[in-house]
Amino acid sequence: MDPRSIDVRKFILTLFKKGKSYREIAKIVGRSHSCVQKIIGRFKSDGLIENKSGRGRKSILSDVAKRKVLKDIKIDPKLSAVKLAAETSRIMGRSVSAETVRNVIRYAGYSSRVARKKPFISLQNQKKRLEFAKTHQLKTDNFWKKVIFSDECKFNIFGSDGRRTVWRKPNTALDPKNLRPTVKHGGGSVLVWDCMASNGVGNLAFIDGIMDHKLYIDILNNNLKENAEKLGV
């Protein structure tokens, strides 16, 4: 039994009041003689079974500082504990470790997680896509069999673009603040174009140069008709 349990302490005192010796009590509860003696001694001197309030190590951070840390990560979940600790140290005028900051954040229910990647879509394009979905939601299968979807995509040559972590609570992975927006074009990568229809995919086309509207039109002129014939659209 755990000697820190209130029930165990009460049981020890009950045995003591029944006239059991320290050694007998220690044997019954499976604890040391000194542990039993300490619990009974505290009860004799203070009349207490539980620990005195206020025990334990005091928190380095004030309640105001803790609220400031939690407010900062709520605004920007991608802030690191190291940066938060440096800012907190500056405000408080004393050294605050990154681990202390992490403990505050974790106690508030946050966990450090790798930010999920999500293609960046501007608000304007979000509205356009929603309008497209509403306009075409009742189209028949025959309509979609005549449609080709095309897009370009970047593939990194030397691995990923790195990982970013965020402080977030459970079930908030897809909150916009907790996502890592991605863009299609960048260095150290290869850009490709392809298309798809209801019955298959088209031929892959590698893209040279920087993507702009002129290059995109050239890609469609050089590839779309051929792939439409291949897919029977």
PDB file of C-alpha atoms in Angstrom:
ATOM      1  CA  MET A   1       0.000   0.000   0.000  1.00  0.00           C
ATOM      2  CA  ASP A   2       1.171   3.520  -0.730  1.00  0.00           C
ATOM      3  CA  PRO A   3       2.059   5.337   2.536  1.00  0.00           C
ATOM      4  CA  ARG A   4       1.033   8.609   0.895  1.00  0.00           C
ATOM      5  CA  SER A   5      -2.549   7.388   0.551  1.00  0.00           C
ATOM      6  CA  ILE A   6      -4.967   8.990   3.002  1.00  0.00           C
ATOM      7  CA  ASP A   7      -6.728   5.640   3.423  1.00  0.00           C
ATOM      8  CA  VAL A   8      -3.446   3.972   4.398  1.00  0.00           C
ATOM      9  CA  ARG A   9      -2.692   6.698   6.930  1.00  0.00           C
ATOM     10  CA  LYS A  10      -6.161   6.349   8.442  1.00  0.00           C
ATOM     11  CA  PHE A  11      -5.672   2.580   8.664  1.00  0.00           C
ATOM     12  CA  ILE A  12      -2.329   3.070  10.434  1.00  0.00           C
ATOM     13  CA  LEU A  13      -3.940   5.401  12.981  1.00  0.00           C
ATOM     14  CA  THR A  14      -6.820   2.974  13.518  1.00  0.00           C
ATOM     15  CA  LEU A  15      -4.359   0.176  14.301  1.00  0.00           C
ATOM     16  CA  PHE A  16      -2.430   2.485  16.631  1.00  0.00           C
ATOM     17  CA  LYS A  17      -5.594   3.412  18.539  1.00  0.00           C
ATOM     18  CA  LYS A  18      -6.317  -0.302  18.946  1.00  0.00           C
ATOM     19  CA  GLY A  19      -3.039  -0.661  20.783  1.00  0.00           C
ATOM     20  CA  LYS A  20      -0.868  -2.096  18.047  1.00  0.00           C
ATOM     21  CA  SER A  21       2.848  -1.307  18.249  1.00  0.00           C
ATOM     22  CA  TYR A  22       4.757   0.496  15.502  1.00  0.00           C
ATOM     23  CA  ARG A  23       6.432  -2.739  14.443  1.00  0.00           C
ATOM     24  CA  GLU A  24       3.120  -4.627  14.320  1.00  0.00           C
ATOM     25  CA  ILE A  25       1.525  -1.869  12.257  1.00  0.00           C
ATOM     26  CA  ALA A  26       4.509  -1.732   9.908  1.00  0.00           C
ATOM     27  CA  LYS A  27       4.245  -5.469   9.316  1.00  0.00           C
ATOM     28  CA  ILE A  28       0.485  -5.315   8.672  1.00  0.00           C
ATOM     29  CA  VAL A  29       0.625  -2.444   6.151  1.00  0.00           C
ATOM     30  CA  GLY A  30       3.926  -3.543   4.615  1.00  0.00           C
ATOM     31  CA  ARG A  31       5.803  -0.332   5.417  1.00  0.00           C
ATOM     32  CA  SER A  32       8.914   0.552   7.365  1.00  0.00           C
ATOM     33  CA  HIS A  33       8.923   1.222  11.088  1.00  0.00           C
ATOM     34  CA  SER A  34      10.133   4.798  10.497  1.00  0.00           C
ATOM     35  CA  CYS A  35       7.322   5.507   8.000  1.00  0.00           C
ATOM     36  CA  VAL A  36       4.673   4.397  10.483  1.00  0.00           C
ATOM     37  CA  GLN A  37       6.349   6.353  13.273  1.00  0.00           C
ATOM     38  CA  LYS A  38       6.386   9.525  11.153  1.00  0.00           C
ATOM     39  CA  ILE A  39       2.670   9.302  10.269  1.00  0.00           C
ATOM     40  CA  ILE A  40       1.639   8.701  13.890  1.00  0.00           C
ATOM     41  CA  GLY A  41       4.029  11.380  15.151  1.00  0.00           C
ATOM     42  CA  ARG A  42       2.529  13.996  12.804  1.00  0.00           C
ATOM     43  CA  PHE A  43      -0.963  13.101  14.005  1.00  0.00           C
ATOM     44  CA  LYS A  44       0.106  13.402  17.649  1.00  0.00           C
ATOM     45  CA  SER A  45       1.785  16.785  17.198  1.00  0.00           C
ATOM     46  CA  ASP A  46      -0.499  18.519  14.665  1.00  0.00           C
ATOM     47  CA  GLY A  47      -3.609  16.372  14.563  1.00  0.00           C
ATOM     48  CA  LEU A  48      -3.121  16.053  10.791  1.00  0.00           C
ATOM     49  CA  ILE A  49      -3.485  13.096   8.481  1.00  0.00           C
ATOM     50  CA  GLU A  50      -2.917  14.957   5.213  1.00  0.00           C
ATOM     51  CA  ASN A  51       0.227  16.907   4.324  1.00  0.00           C
ATOM     52  CA  LYS A  52       0.336  20.561   5.279  1.00  0.00           C
ATOM     53  CA  SER A  53      -0.762  22.904   2.495  1.00  0.00           C
ATOM     54  CA  GLY A  54       1.913  24.908   0.728  1.00  0.00           C
ATOM     55  CA  ARG A  55       4.402  22.061   0.606  1.00  0.00           C
ATOM     56  CA  GLY A  56       6.482  21.392  -2.464  1.00  0.00           C
ATOM     57  CA  ARG A  57       8.625  23.485  -4.726  1.00  0.00           C
ATOM     58  CA  LYS A  58       7.250  26.905  -5.583  1.00  0.00           C
ATOM     59  CA  SER A  59       6.621  27.687  -9.244  1.00  0.00           C
ATOM     60  CA  ILE A  60       9.264  29.874 -10.877  1.00  0.00           C
ATOM     61  CA  LEU A  61       6.675  31.585 -13.047  1.00  0.00           C
ATOM     62  CA  SER A  62       3.989  33.853 -11.684  1.00  0.00           C
ATOM     63  CA  ASP A  63       0.373  33.349 -12.729  1.00  0.00           C
ATOM     64  CA  VAL A  64       0.672  36.447 -14.924  1.00  0.00           C
ATOM     65  CA  ALA A  65       3.735  35.009 -16.688  1.00  0.00           C
ATOM     66  CA  LYS A  66       1.975  31.684 -17.224  1.00  0.00           C
ATOM     67  CA  ARG A  67      -1.034  33.405 -18.769  1.00  0.00           C
ATOM     68  CA  LYS A  68       1.304  35.379 -21.047  1.00  0.00           C
ATOM     69  CA  VAL A  69       2.960  32.152 -22.284  1.00  0.00           C
ATOM     70  CA  LEU A  70      -0.410  30.509 -22.997  1.00  0.00           C
ATOM     71  CA  LYS A  71      -1.702  33.639 -24.711  1.00  0.00           C
ATOM     72  CA  ASP A  72       1.376  33.722 -26.969  1.00  0.00           C
ATOM     73  CA  ILE A  73       1.029  30.112 -28.141  1.00  0.00           C
ATOM     74  CA  LYS A  74      -2.689  30.563 -28.673  1.00  0.00           C
ATOM     75  CA  ILE A  75      -1.866  33.408 -31.065  1.00  0.00           C
ATOM     76  CA  ASP A  76       1.079  31.586 -32.673  1.00  0.00           C
ATOM     77  CA  PRO A  77       1.193  27.811 -31.953  1.00  0.00           C
ATOM     78  CA  LYS A  78       4.487  27.522 -33.858  1.00  0.00           C
ATOM     79  CA  LEU A  79       6.469  29.444 -31.211  1.00  0.00           C
ATOM     80  CA  SER A  80       9.216  27.296 -29.713  1.00  0.00           C
ATOM     81  CA  ALA A  81       9.687  26.828 -25.983  1.00  0.00           C
ATOM     82  CA  VAL A  82      13.198  28.279 -26.332  1.00  0.00           C
ATOM     83  CA  LYS A  83      11.877  31.557 -27.762  1.00  0.00           C
ATOM     84  CA  LEU A  84       9.094  31.721 -25.193  1.00  0.00           C
ATOM     85  CA  ALA A  85      11.592  31.111 -22.380  1.00  0.00           C
ATOM     86  CA  ALA A  86      13.870  33.886 -23.662  1.00  0.00           C
ATOM     87  CA  GLU A  87      10.959  36.339 -23.847  1.00  0.00           C
ATOM     88  CA  THR A  88       9.691  35.328 -20.403  1.00  0.00           C
ATOM     89  CA  SER A  89      13.189  35.716 -18.932  1.00  0.00           C
ATOM     90  CA  ARG A  90      13.425  39.211 -20.396  1.00  0.00           C
ATOM     91  CA  ILE A  91      10.069  40.251 -18.938  1.00  0.00           C
ATOM     92  CA  MET A  92      10.649  38.722 -15.491  1.00  0.00           C
ATOM     93  CA  GLY A  93      14.280  39.777 -15.216  1.00  0.00           C
ATOM     94  CA  ARG A  94      15.382  36.286 -14.225  1.00  0.00           C
ATOM     95  CA  SER A  95      16.412  33.108 -15.992  1.00  0.00           C
ATOM     96  CA  VAL A  96      13.570  30.834 -17.086  1.00  0.00           C
ATOM     97  CA  SER A  97      14.358  27.515 -18.757  1.00  0.00           C
ATOM     98  CA  ALA A  98      12.647  26.163 -21.855  1.00  0.00           C
ATOM     99  CA  GLU A  99      11.631  23.069 -19.878  1.00  0.00           C
ATOM    100  CA  THR A 100       9.788  25.240 -17.337  1.00  0.00           C
ATOM    101  CA  VAL A 101       7.849  26.818 -20.195  1.00  0.00           C
ATOM    102  CA  ARG A 102       7.096  23.380 -21.669  1.00  0.00           C
ATOM    103  CA  ASN A 103       5.707  22.228 -18.323  1.00  0.00           C
ATOM    104  CA  VAL A 104       3.361  25.234 -18.195  1.00  0.00           C
ATOM    105  CA  ILE A 105       2.141  24.550 -21.730  1.00  0.00           C
ATOM    106  CA  ARG A 106       1.656  20.823 -21.161  1.00  0.00           C
ATOM    107  CA  TYR A 107      -0.194  21.427 -17.893  1.00  0.00           C
ATOM    108  CA  ALA A 108      -2.668  23.573 -19.862  1.00  0.00           C
ATOM    109  CA  GLY A 109      -3.459  20.578 -22.096  1.00  0.00           C
ATOM    110  CA  TYR A 110      -1.217  21.321 -25.077  1.00  0.00           C
ATOM    111  CA  SER A 111       1.149  18.859 -26.753  1.00  0.00           C
ATOM    112  CA  SER A 112       3.988  19.418 -29.185  1.00  0.00           C
ATOM    113  CA  ARG A 113       3.045  17.900 -32.549  1.00  0.00           C
ATOM    114  CA  VAL A 114       4.396  18.033 -36.082  1.00  0.00           C
ATOM    115  CA  ALA A 115       2.294  20.514 -38.039  1.00  0.00           C
ATOM    116  CA  ARG A 116       0.281  18.870 -40.784  1.00  0.00           C
ATOM    117  CA  LYS A 117       0.950  20.145 -44.258  1.00  0.00           C
ATOM    118  CA  LYS A 118      -1.910  21.617 -46.219  1.00  0.00           C
ATOM    119  CA  PRO A 119      -1.689  23.250 -49.656  1.00  0.00           C
ATOM    120  CA  PHE A 120      -1.968  26.993 -49.321  1.00  0.00           C
ATOM    121  CA  ILE A 121      -5.260  28.283 -50.743  1.00  0.00           C
ATOM    122  CA  SER A 122      -5.991  31.996 -50.682  1.00  0.00           C
ATOM    123  CA  LEU A 123      -9.351  33.219 -49.413  1.00  0.00           C
ATOM    124  CA  GLN A 124     -10.277  34.252 -52.946  1.00  0.00           C
ATOM    125  CA  ASN A 125      -9.592  30.769 -54.308  1.00  0.00           C
ATOM    126  CA  GLN A 126     -11.418  29.174 -51.386  1.00  0.00           C
ATOM    127  CA  LYS A 127     -14.535  31.103 -52.383  1.00  0.00           C
ATOM    128  CA  LYS A 128     -14.106  30.122 -56.042  1.00  0.00           C
ATOM    129  CA  ARG A 129     -13.752  26.439 -55.163  1.00  0.00           C
ATOM    130  CA  LEU A 130     -16.806  26.516 -52.940  1.00  0.00           C
ATOM    131  CA  GLU A 131     -18.816  28.181 -55.692  1.00  0.00           C
ATOM    132  CA  PHE A 132     -17.595  25.551 -58.183  1.00  0.00           C
ATOM    133  CA  ALA A 133     -18.670  22.749 -55.833  1.00  0.00           C
ATOM    134  CA  LYS A 134     -22.119  24.256 -55.323  1.00  0.00           C
ATOM    135  CA  THR A 135     -22.602  24.770 -59.073  1.00  0.00           C
ATOM    136  CA  HIS A 136     -21.597  21.218 -60.013  1.00  0.00           C
ATOM    137  CA  GLN A 137     -22.853  19.163 -57.078  1.00  0.00           C
ATOM    138  CA  LEU A 138     -25.859  17.796 -59.012  1.00  0.00           C
ATOM    139  CA  LYS A 139     -24.031  16.941 -62.244  1.00  0.00           C
ATOM    140  CA  THR A 140     -24.522  13.381 -63.497  1.00  0.00           C
ATOM    141  CA  ASP A 141     -21.914  10.663 -64.015  1.00  0.00           C
ATOM    142  CA  ASN A 142     -22.105  11.190 -67.786  1.00  0.00           C
ATOM    143  CA  PHE A 143     -21.091  14.807 -67.307  1.00  0.00           C
ATOM    144  CA  TRP A 144     -18.013  13.911 -65.225  1.00  0.00           C
ATOM    145  CA  LYS A 145     -16.955  11.247 -67.729  1.00  0.00           C
ATOM    146  CA  LYS A 146     -16.290  14.086 -70.158  1.00  0.00           C
ATOM    147  CA  VAL A 147     -14.188  16.112 -67.733  1.00  0.00           C
ATOM    148  CA  ILE A 148     -10.402  16.172 -67.350  1.00  0.00           C
ATOM    149  CA  PHE A 149      -8.736  17.521 -64.225  1.00  0.00           C
ATOM    150  CA  SER A 150      -5.140  18.688 -64.497  1.00  0.00           C
ATOM    151  CA  ASP A 151      -2.612  20.088 -62.058  1.00  0.00           C
ATOM    152  CA  GLU A 152       1.094  20.511 -61.444  1.00  0.00           C
ATOM    153  CA  CYS A 153       3.037  19.329 -58.408  1.00  0.00           C
ATOM    154  CA  LYS A 154       6.485  19.774 -56.905  1.00  0.00           C
ATOM    155  CA  PHE A 155       8.624  16.843 -55.741  1.00  0.00           C
ATOM    156  CA  ASN A 156      11.669  17.490 -53.556  1.00  0.00           C
ATOM    157  CA  ILE A 157      14.900  16.027 -54.869  1.00  0.00           C
ATOM    158  CA  PHE A 158      16.749  15.951 -51.547  1.00  0.00           C
ATOM    159  CA  GLY A 159      14.089  14.933 -49.049  1.00  0.00           C
ATOM    160  CA  SER A 160      11.493  17.043 -47.314  1.00  0.00           C
ATOM    161  CA  ASP A 161      11.376  20.779 -46.628  1.00  0.00           C
ATOM    162  CA  GLY A 162      11.884  20.099 -42.912  1.00  0.00           C
ATOM    163  CA  ARG A 163       9.478  19.652 -40.027  1.00  0.00           C
ATOM    164  CA  ARG A 164       7.696  22.305 -38.028  1.00  0.00           C
ATOM    165  CA  THR A 165       6.075  21.612 -34.698  1.00  0.00           C
ATOM    166  CA  VAL A 166       3.122  23.357 -33.106  1.00  0.00           C
ATOM    167  CA  TRP A 167       1.629  23.464 -29.625  1.00  0.00           C
ATOM    168  CA  ARG A 168      -1.950  22.270 -29.899  1.00  0.00           C
ATOM    169  CA  LYS A 169      -4.683  20.594 -27.921  1.00  0.00           C
ATOM    170  CA  PRO A 170      -6.289  17.260 -28.922  1.00  0.00           C
ATOM    171  CA  ASN A 171      -8.545  17.293 -32.004  1.00  0.00           C
ATOM    172  CA  THR A 172      -7.229  20.656 -33.276  1.00  0.00           C
ATOM    173  CA  ALA A 173      -4.795  19.343 -35.904  1.00  0.00           C
ATOM    174  CA  LEU A 174      -6.750  20.916 -38.773  1.00  0.00           C
ATOM    175  CA  ASP A 175      -7.186  24.319 -37.165  1.00  0.00           C
ATOM    176  CA  PRO A 176      -5.684  26.776 -39.713  1.00  0.00           C
ATOM    177  CA  LYS A 177      -3.248  28.103 -37.093  1.00  0.00           C
ATOM    178  CA  ASN A 178      -1.911  24.573 -36.518  1.00  0.00           C
ATOM    179  CA  LEU A 179      -1.302  23.782 -40.186  1.00  0.00           C
ATOM    180  CA  ARG A 180       1.815  24.297 -42.238  1.00  0.00           C
ATOM    181  CA  PRO A 181       0.842  25.903 -45.572  1.00  0.00           C
ATOM    182  CA  THR A 182       2.708  24.539 -48.587  1.00  0.00           C
ATOM    183  CA  VAL A 183       3.295  26.061 -52.000  1.00  0.00           C
ATOM    184  CA  LYS A 184       3.845  24.289 -55.283  1.00  0.00           C
ATOM    185  CA  HIS A 185       7.080  25.859 -56.459  1.00  0.00           C
ATOM    186  CA  GLY A 186      10.494  26.112 -54.871  1.00  0.00           C
ATOM    187  CA  GLY A 187      14.190  25.265 -55.186  1.00  0.00           C
ATOM    188  CA  GLY A 188      15.815  21.841 -55.018  1.00  0.00           C
ATOM    189  CA  SER A 189      12.860  20.165 -56.648  1.00  0.00           C
ATOM    190  CA  VAL A 190      11.322  19.018 -59.905  1.00  0.00           C
ATOM    191  CA  LEU A 191       7.964  20.252 -61.178  1.00  0.00           C
ATOM    192  CA  VAL A 192       5.631  17.951 -63.114  1.00  0.00           C
ATOM    193  CA  TRP A 193       2.200  18.204 -64.733  1.00  0.00           C
ATOM    194  CA  ASP A 194      -0.400  15.502 -65.220  1.00  0.00           C
ATOM    195  CA  CYS A 195      -4.120  15.043 -65.664  1.00  0.00           C
ATOM    196  CA  MET A 196      -6.825  12.548 -64.830  1.00  0.00           C
ATOM    197  CA  ALA A 197     -10.318  11.590 -65.925  1.00  0.00           C
ATOM    198  CA  SER A 198     -12.918   9.182 -64.606  1.00  0.00           C
ATOM    199  CA  ASN A 199     -11.232   6.217 -66.312  1.00  0.00           C
ATOM    200  CA  GLY A 200      -7.530   6.838 -65.701  1.00  0.00           C
ATOM    201  CA  VAL A 201      -4.562   9.190 -65.635  1.00  0.00           C
ATOM    202  CA  GLY A 202      -2.680  10.942 -68.396  1.00  0.00           C
ATOM    203  CA  ASN A 203       1.002  11.129 -69.311  1.00  0.00           C
ATOM    204  CA  LEU A 204       3.421  12.821 -66.921  1.00  0.00           C
ATOM    205  CA  ALA A 205       5.048  15.996 -68.252  1.00  0.00           C
ATOM    206  CA  PHE A 206       8.143  17.569 -66.686  1.00  0.00           C
ATOM    207  CA  ILE A 207       8.156  21.348 -66.453  1.00  0.00           C
ATOM    208  CA  ASP A 208      11.253  23.455 -67.103  1.00  0.00           C
ATOM    209  CA  GLY A 209      11.423  27.015 -65.871  1.00  0.00           C
ATOM    210  CA  ILE A 210       9.253  29.104 -63.608  1.00  0.00           C
ATOM    211  CA  MET A 211       5.540  28.430 -63.802  1.00  0.00           C
ATOM    212  CA  ASP A 212       3.487  31.356 -65.090  1.00  0.00           C
ATOM    213  CA  HIS A 213       0.294  31.685 -67.128  1.00  0.00           C
ATOM    214  CA  LYS A 214       2.165  31.544 -70.468  1.00  0.00           C
ATOM    215  CA  LEU A 215       4.042  28.362 -69.553  1.00  0.00           C
ATOM    216  CA  TYR A 216       0.851  26.800 -68.238  1.00  0.00           C
ATOM    217  CA  ILE A 217      -0.968  27.506 -71.516  1.00  0.00           C
ATOM    218  CA  ASP A 218       1.948  25.945 -73.425  1.00  0.00           C
ATOM    219  CA  ILE A 219       1.714  22.830 -71.263  1.00  0.00           C
ATOM    220  CA  LEU A 220      -1.998  22.492 -71.989  1.00  0.00           C
ATOM    221  CA  ASN A 221      -1.470  23.035 -75.727  1.00  0.00           C
ATOM    222  CA  ASN A 222       1.260  20.392 -75.848  1.00  0.00           C
ATOM    223  CA  ASN A 223      -0.311  17.759 -73.621  1.00  0.00           C
ATOM    224  CA  LEU A 224      -4.042  18.140 -73.077  1.00  0.00           C
ATOM    225  CA  LYS A 225      -5.310  17.052 -76.497  1.00  0.00           C
ATOM    226  CA  GLU A 226      -3.060  13.996 -76.594  1.00  0.00           C
ATOM    227  CA  ASN A 227      -4.178  12.915 -73.135  1.00  0.00           C
ATOM    228  CA  ALA A 228      -7.847  13.553 -73.929  1.00  0.00           C
ATOM    229  CA  GLU A 229      -7.580  11.133 -76.853  1.00  0.00           C
ATOM    230  CA  LYS A 230      -5.768   8.605 -74.677  1.00  0.00           C
ATOM    231  CA  LEU A 231      -8.477   8.794 -72.013  1.00  0.00           C
ATOM    232  CA  GLY A 232     -11.329   8.818 -74.526  1.00  0.00           C
ATOM    233  CA  VAL A 233     -12.728  12.134 -73.386  1.00  0.00           C
TER     234      VAL A 233
END
